[in-house]
Tab-separated table of C-alpha atoms and ligand atoms in Angstrom:
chain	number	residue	atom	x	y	z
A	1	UNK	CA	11.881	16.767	-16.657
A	2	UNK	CA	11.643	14.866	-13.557
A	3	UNK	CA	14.868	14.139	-11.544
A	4	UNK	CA	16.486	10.773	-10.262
A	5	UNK	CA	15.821	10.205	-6.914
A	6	UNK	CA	18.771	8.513	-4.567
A	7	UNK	CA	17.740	6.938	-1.190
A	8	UNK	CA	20.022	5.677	1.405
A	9	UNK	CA	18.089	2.911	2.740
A	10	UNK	CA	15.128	0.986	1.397
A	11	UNK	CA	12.984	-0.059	4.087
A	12	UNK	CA	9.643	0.762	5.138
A	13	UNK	CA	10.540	4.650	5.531
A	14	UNK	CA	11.857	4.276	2.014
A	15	UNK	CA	8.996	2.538	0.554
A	16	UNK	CA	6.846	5.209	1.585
A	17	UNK	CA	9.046	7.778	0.389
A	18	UNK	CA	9.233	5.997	-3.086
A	19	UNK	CA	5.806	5.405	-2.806
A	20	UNK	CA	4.871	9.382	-2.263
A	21	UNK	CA	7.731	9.855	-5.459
A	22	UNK	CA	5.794	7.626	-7.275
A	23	UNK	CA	2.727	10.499	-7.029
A	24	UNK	CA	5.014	13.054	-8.514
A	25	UNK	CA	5.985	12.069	-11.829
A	26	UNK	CA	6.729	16.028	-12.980
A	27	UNK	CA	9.096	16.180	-10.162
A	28	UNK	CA	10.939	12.799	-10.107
A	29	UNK	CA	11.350	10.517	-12.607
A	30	UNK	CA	12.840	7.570	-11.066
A	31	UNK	CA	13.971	5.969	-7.856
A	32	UNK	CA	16.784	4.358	-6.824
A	33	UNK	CA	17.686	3.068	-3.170
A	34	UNK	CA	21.233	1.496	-1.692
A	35	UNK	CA	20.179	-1.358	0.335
A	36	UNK	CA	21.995	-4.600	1.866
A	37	UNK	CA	18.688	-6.730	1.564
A	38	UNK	CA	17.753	-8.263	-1.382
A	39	UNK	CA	14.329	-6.996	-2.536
A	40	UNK	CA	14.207	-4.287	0.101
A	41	UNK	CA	10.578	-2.775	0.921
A	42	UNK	CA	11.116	0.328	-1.404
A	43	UNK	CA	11.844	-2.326	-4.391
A	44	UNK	CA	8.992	-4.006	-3.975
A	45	UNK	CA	7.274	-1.149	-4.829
A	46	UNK	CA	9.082	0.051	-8.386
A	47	UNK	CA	12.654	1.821	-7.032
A	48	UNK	CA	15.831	0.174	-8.525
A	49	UNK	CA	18.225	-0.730	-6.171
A	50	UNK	CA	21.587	-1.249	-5.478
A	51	UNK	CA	22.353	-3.828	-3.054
A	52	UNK	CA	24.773	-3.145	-0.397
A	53	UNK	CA	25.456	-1.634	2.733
A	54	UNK	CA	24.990	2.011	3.435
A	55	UNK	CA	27.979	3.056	4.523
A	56	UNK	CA	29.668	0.707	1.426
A	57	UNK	CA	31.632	4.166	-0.574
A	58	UNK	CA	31.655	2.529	-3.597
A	59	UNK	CA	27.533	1.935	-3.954
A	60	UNK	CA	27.129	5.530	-2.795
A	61	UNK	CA	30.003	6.815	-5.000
A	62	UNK	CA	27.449	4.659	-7.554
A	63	UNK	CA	24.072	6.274	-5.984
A	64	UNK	CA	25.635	10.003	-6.469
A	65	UNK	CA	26.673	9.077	-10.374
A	66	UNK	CA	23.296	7.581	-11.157
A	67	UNK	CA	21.385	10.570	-9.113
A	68	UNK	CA	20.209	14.126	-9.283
A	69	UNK	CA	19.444	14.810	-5.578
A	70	UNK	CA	20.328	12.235	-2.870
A	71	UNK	CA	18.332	11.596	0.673
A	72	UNK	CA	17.937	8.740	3.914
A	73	UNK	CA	15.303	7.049	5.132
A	74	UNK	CA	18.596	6.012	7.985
A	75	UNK	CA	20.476	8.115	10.514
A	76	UNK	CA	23.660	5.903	10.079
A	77	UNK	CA	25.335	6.982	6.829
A	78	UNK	CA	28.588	7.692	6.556
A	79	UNK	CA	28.814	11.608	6.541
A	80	UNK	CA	32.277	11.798	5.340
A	81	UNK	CA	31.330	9.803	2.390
A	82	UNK	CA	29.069	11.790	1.885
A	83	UNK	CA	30.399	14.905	2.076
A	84	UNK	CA	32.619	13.475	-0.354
A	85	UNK	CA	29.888	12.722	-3.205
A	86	UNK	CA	28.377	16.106	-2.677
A	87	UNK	CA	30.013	17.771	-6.165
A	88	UNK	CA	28.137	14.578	-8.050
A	89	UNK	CA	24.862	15.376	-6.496
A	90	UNK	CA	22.500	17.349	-4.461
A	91	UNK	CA	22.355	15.882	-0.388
A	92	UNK	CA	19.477	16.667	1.369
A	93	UNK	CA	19.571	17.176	5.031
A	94	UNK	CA	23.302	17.699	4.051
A	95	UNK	CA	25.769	15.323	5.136
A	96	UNK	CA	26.482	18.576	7.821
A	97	UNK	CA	23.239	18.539	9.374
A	98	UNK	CA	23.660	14.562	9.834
A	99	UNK	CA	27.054	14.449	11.278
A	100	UNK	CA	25.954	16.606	13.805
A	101	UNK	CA	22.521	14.789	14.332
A	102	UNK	CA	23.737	10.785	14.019
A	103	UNK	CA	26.226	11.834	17.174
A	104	UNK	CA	24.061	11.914	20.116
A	105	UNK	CA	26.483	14.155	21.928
A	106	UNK	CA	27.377	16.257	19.356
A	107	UNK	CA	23.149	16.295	18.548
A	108	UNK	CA	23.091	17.160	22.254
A	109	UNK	CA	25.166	19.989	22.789
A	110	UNK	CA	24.264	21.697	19.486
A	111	UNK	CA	21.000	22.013	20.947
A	112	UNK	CA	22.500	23.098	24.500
A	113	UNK	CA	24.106	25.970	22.301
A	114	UNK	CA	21.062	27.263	20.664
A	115	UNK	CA	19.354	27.378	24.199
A	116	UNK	CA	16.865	24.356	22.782
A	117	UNK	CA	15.332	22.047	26.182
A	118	UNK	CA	17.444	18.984	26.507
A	119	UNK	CA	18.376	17.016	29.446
A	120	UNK	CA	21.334	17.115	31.363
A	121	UNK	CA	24.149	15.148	29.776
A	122	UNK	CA	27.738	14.313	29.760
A	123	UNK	CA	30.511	13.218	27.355
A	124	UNK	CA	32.251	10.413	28.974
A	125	UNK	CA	35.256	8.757	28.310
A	126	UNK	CA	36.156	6.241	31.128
A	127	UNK	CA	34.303	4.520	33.971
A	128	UNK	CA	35.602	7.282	36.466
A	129	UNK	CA	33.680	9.922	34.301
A	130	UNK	CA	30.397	8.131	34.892
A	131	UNK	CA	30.941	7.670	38.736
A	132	UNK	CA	31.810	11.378	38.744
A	133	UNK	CA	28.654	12.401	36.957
A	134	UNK	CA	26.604	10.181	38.948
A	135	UNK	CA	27.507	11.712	42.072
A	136	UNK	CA	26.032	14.715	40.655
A	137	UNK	CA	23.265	13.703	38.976
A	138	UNK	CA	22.258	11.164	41.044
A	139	UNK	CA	20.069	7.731	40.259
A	140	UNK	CA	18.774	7.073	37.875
A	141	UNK	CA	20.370	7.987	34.662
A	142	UNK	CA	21.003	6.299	30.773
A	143	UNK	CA	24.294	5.498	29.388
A	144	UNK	CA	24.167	5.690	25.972
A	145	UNK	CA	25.565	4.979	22.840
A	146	UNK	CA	26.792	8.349	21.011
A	147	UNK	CA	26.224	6.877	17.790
A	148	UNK	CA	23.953	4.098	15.773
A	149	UNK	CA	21.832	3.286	18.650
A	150	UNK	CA	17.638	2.452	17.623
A	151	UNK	CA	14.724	1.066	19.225
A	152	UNK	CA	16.767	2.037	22.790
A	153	UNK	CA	19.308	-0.948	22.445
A	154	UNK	CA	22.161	2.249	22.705
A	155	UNK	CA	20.324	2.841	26.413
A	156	UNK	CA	21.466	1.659	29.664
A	157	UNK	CA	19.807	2.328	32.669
A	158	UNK	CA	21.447	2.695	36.075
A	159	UNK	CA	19.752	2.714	39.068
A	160	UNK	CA	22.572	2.301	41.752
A	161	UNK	CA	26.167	2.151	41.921
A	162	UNK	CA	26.621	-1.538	41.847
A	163	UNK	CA	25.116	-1.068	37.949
A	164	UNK	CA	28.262	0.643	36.927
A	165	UNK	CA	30.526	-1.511	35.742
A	166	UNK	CA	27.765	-4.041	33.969
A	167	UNK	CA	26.546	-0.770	32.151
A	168	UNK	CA	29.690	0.577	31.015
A	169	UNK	CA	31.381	-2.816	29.638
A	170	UNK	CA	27.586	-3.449	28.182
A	171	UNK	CA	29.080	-0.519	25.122
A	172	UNK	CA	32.051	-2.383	24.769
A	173	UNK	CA	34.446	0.711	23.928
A	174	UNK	CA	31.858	2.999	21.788
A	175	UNK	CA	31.920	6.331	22.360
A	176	UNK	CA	29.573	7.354	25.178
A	177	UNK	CA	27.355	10.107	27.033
A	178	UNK	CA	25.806	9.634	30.423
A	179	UNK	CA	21.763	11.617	30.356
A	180	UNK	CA	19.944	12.470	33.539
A	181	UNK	CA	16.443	10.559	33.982
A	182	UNK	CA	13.086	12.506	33.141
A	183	UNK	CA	10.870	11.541	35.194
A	184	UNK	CA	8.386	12.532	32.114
A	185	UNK	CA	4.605	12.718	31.963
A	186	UNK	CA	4.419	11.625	28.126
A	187	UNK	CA	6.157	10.848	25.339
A	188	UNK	CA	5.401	13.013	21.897
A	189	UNK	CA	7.082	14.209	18.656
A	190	UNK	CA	6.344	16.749	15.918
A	191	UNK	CA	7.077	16.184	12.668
A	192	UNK	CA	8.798	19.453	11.385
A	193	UNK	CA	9.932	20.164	8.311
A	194	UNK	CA	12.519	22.702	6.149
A	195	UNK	CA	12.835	23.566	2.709
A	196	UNK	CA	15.821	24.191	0.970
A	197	UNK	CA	14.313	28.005	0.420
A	198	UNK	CA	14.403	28.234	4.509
A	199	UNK	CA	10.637	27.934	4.854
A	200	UNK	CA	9.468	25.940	8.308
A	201	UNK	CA	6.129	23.852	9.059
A	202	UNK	CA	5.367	21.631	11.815
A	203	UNK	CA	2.494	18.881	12.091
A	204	UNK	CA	0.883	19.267	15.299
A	205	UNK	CA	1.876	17.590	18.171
A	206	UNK	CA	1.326	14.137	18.464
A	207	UNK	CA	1.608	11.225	21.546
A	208	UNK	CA	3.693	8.187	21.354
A	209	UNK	CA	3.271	5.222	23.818
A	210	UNK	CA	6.627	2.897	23.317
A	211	UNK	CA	6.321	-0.598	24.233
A	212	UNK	CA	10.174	-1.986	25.554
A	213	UNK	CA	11.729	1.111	24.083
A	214	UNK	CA	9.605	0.917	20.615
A	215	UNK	CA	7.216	2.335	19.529
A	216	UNK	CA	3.627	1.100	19.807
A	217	UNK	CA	1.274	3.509	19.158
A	218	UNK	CA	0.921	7.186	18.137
A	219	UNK	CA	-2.128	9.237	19.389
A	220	UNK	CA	-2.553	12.283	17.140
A	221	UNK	CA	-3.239	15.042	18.704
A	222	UNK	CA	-1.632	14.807	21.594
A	223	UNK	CA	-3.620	14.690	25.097
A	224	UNK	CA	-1.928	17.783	26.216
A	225	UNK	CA	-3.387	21.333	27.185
A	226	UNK	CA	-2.698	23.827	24.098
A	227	UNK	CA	-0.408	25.300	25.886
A	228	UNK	CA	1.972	22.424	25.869
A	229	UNK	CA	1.156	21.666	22.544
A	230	UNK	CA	2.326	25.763	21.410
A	231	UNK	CA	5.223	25.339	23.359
A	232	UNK	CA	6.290	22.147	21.924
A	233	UNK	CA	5.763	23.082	18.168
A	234	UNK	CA	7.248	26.381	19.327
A	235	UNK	CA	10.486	24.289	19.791
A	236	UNK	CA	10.431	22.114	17.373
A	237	UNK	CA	10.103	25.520	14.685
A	238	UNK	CA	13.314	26.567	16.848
A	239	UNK	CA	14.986	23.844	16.306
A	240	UNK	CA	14.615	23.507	12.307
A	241	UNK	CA	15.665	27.281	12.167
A	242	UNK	CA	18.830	26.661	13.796
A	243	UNK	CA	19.845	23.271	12.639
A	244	UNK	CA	19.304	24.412	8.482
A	245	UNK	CA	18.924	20.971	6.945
A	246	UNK	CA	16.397	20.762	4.418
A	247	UNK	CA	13.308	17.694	4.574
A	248	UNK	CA	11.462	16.419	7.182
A	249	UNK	CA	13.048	15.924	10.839
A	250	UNK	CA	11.286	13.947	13.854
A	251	UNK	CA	11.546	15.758	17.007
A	252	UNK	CA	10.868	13.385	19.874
A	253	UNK	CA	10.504	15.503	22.947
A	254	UNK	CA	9.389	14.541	27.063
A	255	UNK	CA	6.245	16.589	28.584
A	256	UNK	CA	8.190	17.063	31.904
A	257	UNK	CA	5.973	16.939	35.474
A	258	UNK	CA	5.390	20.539	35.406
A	259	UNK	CA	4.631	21.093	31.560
A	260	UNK	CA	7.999	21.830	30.363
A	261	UNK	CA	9.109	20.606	27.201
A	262	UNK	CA	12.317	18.827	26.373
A	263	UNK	CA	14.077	17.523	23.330
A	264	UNK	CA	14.905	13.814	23.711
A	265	UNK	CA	16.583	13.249	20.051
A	266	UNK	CA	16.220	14.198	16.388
A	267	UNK	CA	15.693	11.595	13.814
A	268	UNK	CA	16.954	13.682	10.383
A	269	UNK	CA	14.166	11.719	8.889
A	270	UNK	CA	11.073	11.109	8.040
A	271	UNK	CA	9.973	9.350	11.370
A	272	UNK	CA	7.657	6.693	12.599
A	273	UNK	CA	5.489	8.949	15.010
A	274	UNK	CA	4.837	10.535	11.333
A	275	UNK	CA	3.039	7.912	9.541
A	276	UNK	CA	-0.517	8.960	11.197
A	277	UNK	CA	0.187	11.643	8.389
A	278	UNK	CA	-1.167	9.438	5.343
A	279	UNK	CA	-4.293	9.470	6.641
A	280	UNK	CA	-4.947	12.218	9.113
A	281	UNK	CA	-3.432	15.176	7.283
A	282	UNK	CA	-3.533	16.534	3.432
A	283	UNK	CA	0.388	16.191	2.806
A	284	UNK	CA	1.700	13.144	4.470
A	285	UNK	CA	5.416	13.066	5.917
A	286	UNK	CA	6.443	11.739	2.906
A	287	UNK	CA	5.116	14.178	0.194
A	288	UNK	CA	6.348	16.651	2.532
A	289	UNK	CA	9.709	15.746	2.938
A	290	UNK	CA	9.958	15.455	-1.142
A	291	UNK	CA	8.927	19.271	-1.193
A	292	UNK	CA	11.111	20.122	1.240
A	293	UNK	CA	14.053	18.747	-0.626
A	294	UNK	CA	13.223	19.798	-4.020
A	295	UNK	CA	12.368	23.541	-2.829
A	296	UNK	CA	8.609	23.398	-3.581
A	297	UNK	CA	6.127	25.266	-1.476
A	298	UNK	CA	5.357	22.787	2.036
A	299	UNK	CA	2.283	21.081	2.139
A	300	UNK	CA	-0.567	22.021	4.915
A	301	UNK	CA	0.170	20.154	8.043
A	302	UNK	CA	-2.933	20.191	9.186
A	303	UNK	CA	-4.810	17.741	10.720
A	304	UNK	CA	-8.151	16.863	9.267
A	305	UNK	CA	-9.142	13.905	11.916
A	306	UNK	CA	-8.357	12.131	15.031
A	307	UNK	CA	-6.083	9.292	14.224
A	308	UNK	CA	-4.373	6.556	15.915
A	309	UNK	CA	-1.645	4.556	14.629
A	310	UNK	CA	-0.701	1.067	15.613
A	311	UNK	CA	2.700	-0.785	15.008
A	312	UNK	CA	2.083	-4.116	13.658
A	313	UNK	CA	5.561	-5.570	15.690
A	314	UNK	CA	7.018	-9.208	15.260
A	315	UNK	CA	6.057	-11.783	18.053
A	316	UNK	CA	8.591	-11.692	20.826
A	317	UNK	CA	8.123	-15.783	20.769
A	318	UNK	CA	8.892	-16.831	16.997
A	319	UNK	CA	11.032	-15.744	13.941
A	320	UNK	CA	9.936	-16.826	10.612
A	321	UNK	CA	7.200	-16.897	7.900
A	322	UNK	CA	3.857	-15.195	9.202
A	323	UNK	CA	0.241	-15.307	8.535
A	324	UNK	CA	-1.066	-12.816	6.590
A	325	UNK	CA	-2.982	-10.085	8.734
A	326	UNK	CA	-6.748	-9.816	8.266
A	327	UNK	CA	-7.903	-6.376	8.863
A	328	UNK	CA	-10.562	-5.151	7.238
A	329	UNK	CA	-12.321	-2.681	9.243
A	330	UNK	CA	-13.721	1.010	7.961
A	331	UNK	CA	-11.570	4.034	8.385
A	332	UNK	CA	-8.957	1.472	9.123
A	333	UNK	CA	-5.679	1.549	6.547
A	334	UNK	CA	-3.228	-1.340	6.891
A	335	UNK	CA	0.123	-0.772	5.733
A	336	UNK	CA	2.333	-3.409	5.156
A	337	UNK	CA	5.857	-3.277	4.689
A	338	UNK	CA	6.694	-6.560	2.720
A	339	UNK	CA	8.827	-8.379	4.888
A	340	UNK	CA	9.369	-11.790	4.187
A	341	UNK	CA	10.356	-13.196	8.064
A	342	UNK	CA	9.132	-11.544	11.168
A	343	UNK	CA	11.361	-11.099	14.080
A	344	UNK	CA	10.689	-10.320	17.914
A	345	UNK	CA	9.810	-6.930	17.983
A	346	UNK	CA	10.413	-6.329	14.437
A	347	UNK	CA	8.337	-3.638	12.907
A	348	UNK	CA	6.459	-5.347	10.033
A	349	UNK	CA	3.335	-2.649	9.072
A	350	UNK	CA	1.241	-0.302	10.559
A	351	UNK	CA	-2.234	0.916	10.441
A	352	UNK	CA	-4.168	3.967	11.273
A	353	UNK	CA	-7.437	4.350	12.750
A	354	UNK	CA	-8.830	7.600	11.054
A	355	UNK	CA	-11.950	9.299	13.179
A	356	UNK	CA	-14.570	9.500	10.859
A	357	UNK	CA	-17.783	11.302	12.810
A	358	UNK	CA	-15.486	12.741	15.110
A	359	UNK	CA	-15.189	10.095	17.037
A	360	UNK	CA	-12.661	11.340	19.960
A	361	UNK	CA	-9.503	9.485	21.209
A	362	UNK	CA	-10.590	8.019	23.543
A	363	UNK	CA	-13.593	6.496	21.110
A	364	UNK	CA	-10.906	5.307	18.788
A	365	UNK	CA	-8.514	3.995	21.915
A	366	UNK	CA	-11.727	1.754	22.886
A	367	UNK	CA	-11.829	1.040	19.265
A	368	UNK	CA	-8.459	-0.456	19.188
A	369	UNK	CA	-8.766	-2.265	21.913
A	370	UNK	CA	-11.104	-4.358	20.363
A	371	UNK	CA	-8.664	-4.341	16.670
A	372	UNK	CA	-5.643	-5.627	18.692
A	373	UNK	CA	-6.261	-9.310	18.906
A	374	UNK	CA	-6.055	-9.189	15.161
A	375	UNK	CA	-3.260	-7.357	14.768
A	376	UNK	CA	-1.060	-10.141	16.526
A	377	UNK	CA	1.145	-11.829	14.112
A	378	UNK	CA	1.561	-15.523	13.574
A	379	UNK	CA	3.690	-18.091	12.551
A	380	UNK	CA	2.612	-19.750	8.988
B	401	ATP	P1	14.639	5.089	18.956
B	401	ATP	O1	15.416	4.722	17.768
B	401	ATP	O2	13.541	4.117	19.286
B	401	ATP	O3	14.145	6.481	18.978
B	401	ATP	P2	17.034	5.270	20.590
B	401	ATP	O4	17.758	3.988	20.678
B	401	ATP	O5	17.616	6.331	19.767
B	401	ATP	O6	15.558	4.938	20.220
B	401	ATP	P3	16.303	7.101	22.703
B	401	ATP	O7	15.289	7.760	21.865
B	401	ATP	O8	17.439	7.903	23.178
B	401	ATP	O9	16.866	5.776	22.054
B	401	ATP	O10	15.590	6.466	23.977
B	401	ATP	C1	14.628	5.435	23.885
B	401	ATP	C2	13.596	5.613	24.975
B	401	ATP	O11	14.231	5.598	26.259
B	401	ATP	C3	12.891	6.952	24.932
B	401	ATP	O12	11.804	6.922	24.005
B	401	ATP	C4	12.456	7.102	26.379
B	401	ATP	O13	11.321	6.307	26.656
B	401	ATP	C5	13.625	6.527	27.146
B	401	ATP	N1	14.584	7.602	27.505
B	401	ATP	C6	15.619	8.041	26.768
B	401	ATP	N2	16.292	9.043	27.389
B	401	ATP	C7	15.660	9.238	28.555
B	401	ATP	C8	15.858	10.142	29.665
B	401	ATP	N3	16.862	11.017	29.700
B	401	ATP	N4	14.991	10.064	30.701
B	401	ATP	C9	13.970	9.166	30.704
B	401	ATP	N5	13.733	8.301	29.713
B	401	ATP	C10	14.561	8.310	28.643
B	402	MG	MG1	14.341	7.771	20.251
């Protein structure tokens, strides 16, 4: 008998994770997501839901009753609450692994710790802590949110003294850390992932270009030499070992000037950069992250072709109803996520641009190019 399924969050990670549930009927029987919106993304594709907010006790007090095994498709759960539902059902990564993770200081100096790459940071507590710091670090540097930040709006970057005092009463009273600048020569994540049993596989190392702090596109493989890419995966295998939660994790890391690798954050998630996976690999993220969490055997991470995947964002200049996209070319898969009203920046679908004769990256880049206009979206 298949069990019941619980998913904090039912947006586009959910709907994919439903989606890839969906595919395993022996395993899991039905869905069920906690989400404030009204029709979410993973309802519109068969999970029940329970609409309210994720950190609302009650509807996760309700999730855990209703559920065999719980997970996220979200970083921001309550932990505590969690922690507290954990004799009513199984919580995969465990409420443990996502305290630590959701606090980007905490996150930070776990990794410090286990002598994982990350850059230099501070906690700080007043304004005098982050004139201290900056004497030392020097210019420039991110402020950030410790917890609930996304898409970069928990960043704040200084780049002289006279910034100071904007950037600090920009957080209004959150908790804070202060992060040296790297000066980095890329962007890229792996996709690792951890089942309950302790056993560890990692996608191969993949490129992300962000556009205003989100992501645009991911370029999988990576355009890195193999030794960066071995060193990266290296660390990202390091990391799962050490941090013990069970499902799929996205490790966003910097390719520093001189090749060295460093751990920007964890998402303790199935993860955007990730999504290349539906199409490029044999197990996508998704799948994966179900085995992971149920204790089955991982999938192969390998990737079978060059892909490229492309955010389909909200335009900056309207918020409303939008045109449908038309996008019909071969090897190309649109996703779309459901979403009634597009926002600025707001990520509505994907798609990914699968390599068919071996077409190289750069082929498919060129190839894009030319997609783009089309993937613009309009008001109705
Ligand atoms: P998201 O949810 O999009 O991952 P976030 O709000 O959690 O974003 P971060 O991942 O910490 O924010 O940072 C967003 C972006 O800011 C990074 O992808 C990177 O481009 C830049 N950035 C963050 N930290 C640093 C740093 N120490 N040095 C240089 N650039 C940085
Ligand atoms: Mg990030």
């Amino acid at each position: 008998m298949g069990k019941i399924l619980g998913i904090i969050g039912g947006g586009q990670l959910g709907m994919m994770i439903a989606e890839a549930a969906k595919k395993m009927p022996e395993h899991i029987s039905k869905i069920i997501v906690v989400d404030p919106t009204k029709n979410c993304p993973a309802a519109q594709v068969g999970a029940e839901q329970i609409v309210a907010d994720y950190k609302d006790k009650d509807a996760i007090e309700d999730l855990a009753n209703k559920s065999d095994i719980i997970t996220y498709e979200i970083e921001s759960g309550d932990s505590n609450v969690l922690k507290s539902v954990e004799k009513y059902a199984e919580i995969n990564p465990s409420p443990e692994t996502l305290r630590i993770i959701q606090d980007k200081f905490l996150q930070k100096s776990f990794l410090k710790e286990n002598n994982i790459p990350v850059p230099e940071f501070v906690e700080i507590d007043n304004i005098e802590d982050i004139k201290k710091s900056l004497d030392e670090f020097g210019y420039p540097a991110l402020l950030k949110a410790r917890r609930d930040a996304y898409d970069g709006r928990g960043n704040y970057k200084i780049d002289s003294k006279d910034e100071v005092q904007k950037a600090f009463d920009y957080f209004k009273g959150q908790s804070l850390l202060l992060e040296k600048f790297v000066p980095f020569k890329m962007e890229v994540s792996v996709i690792a992932s951890r089942n309950t049993k302790g056993q560890i596989k990692t996608y191969p190392l993949v490129e992300n270009i962000h556009e205003e702090n989100i992501l645009r596109e991911t370029i999988a493989p990576a355009r890195v030499s193999s030794k960066v890419t071995e060193k990266a995966e290296k660390i990202a295998s390091q990391t799962m070992d050490v941090l013990k939660g069970a499902g799929v994790f996205g490790i966003e890391m910097f390719v520093t000037q001189d090749d060295e690798i460093v751990i920007n954050e964890i998402a303790p998630r199935v993860h955007n950069s990730g999504h290349h996976t539906l199409e490029s690999s044999e197990t996508s993220q998704f799948e994966q992250h179900l085995r992971a969490i149920l204790g089955l055997e991982l999938g192969s991470t390998k990737l079978l072709h060059h892909t490229i995947m492309y955010n389909i964002l909200g335009n900056k200049s309207f918020q409303g109803k939008y045109k449908p996209l038309k996008i019909n070319d071969e090897n190309l898969f649109l996703k779309m996520y459901g979403k009634e009203i597009s926002k600025p920046m707001r990520k509505l679908g994907h798609f990914n641009l699968v390599s068919s004769n071996n077409e190289t990256i750069k082929e498919l880049l060129e190839k894009l190019d030319g997609i783009k206009p089309r993937a613009a979206v309009q008001s109705v």
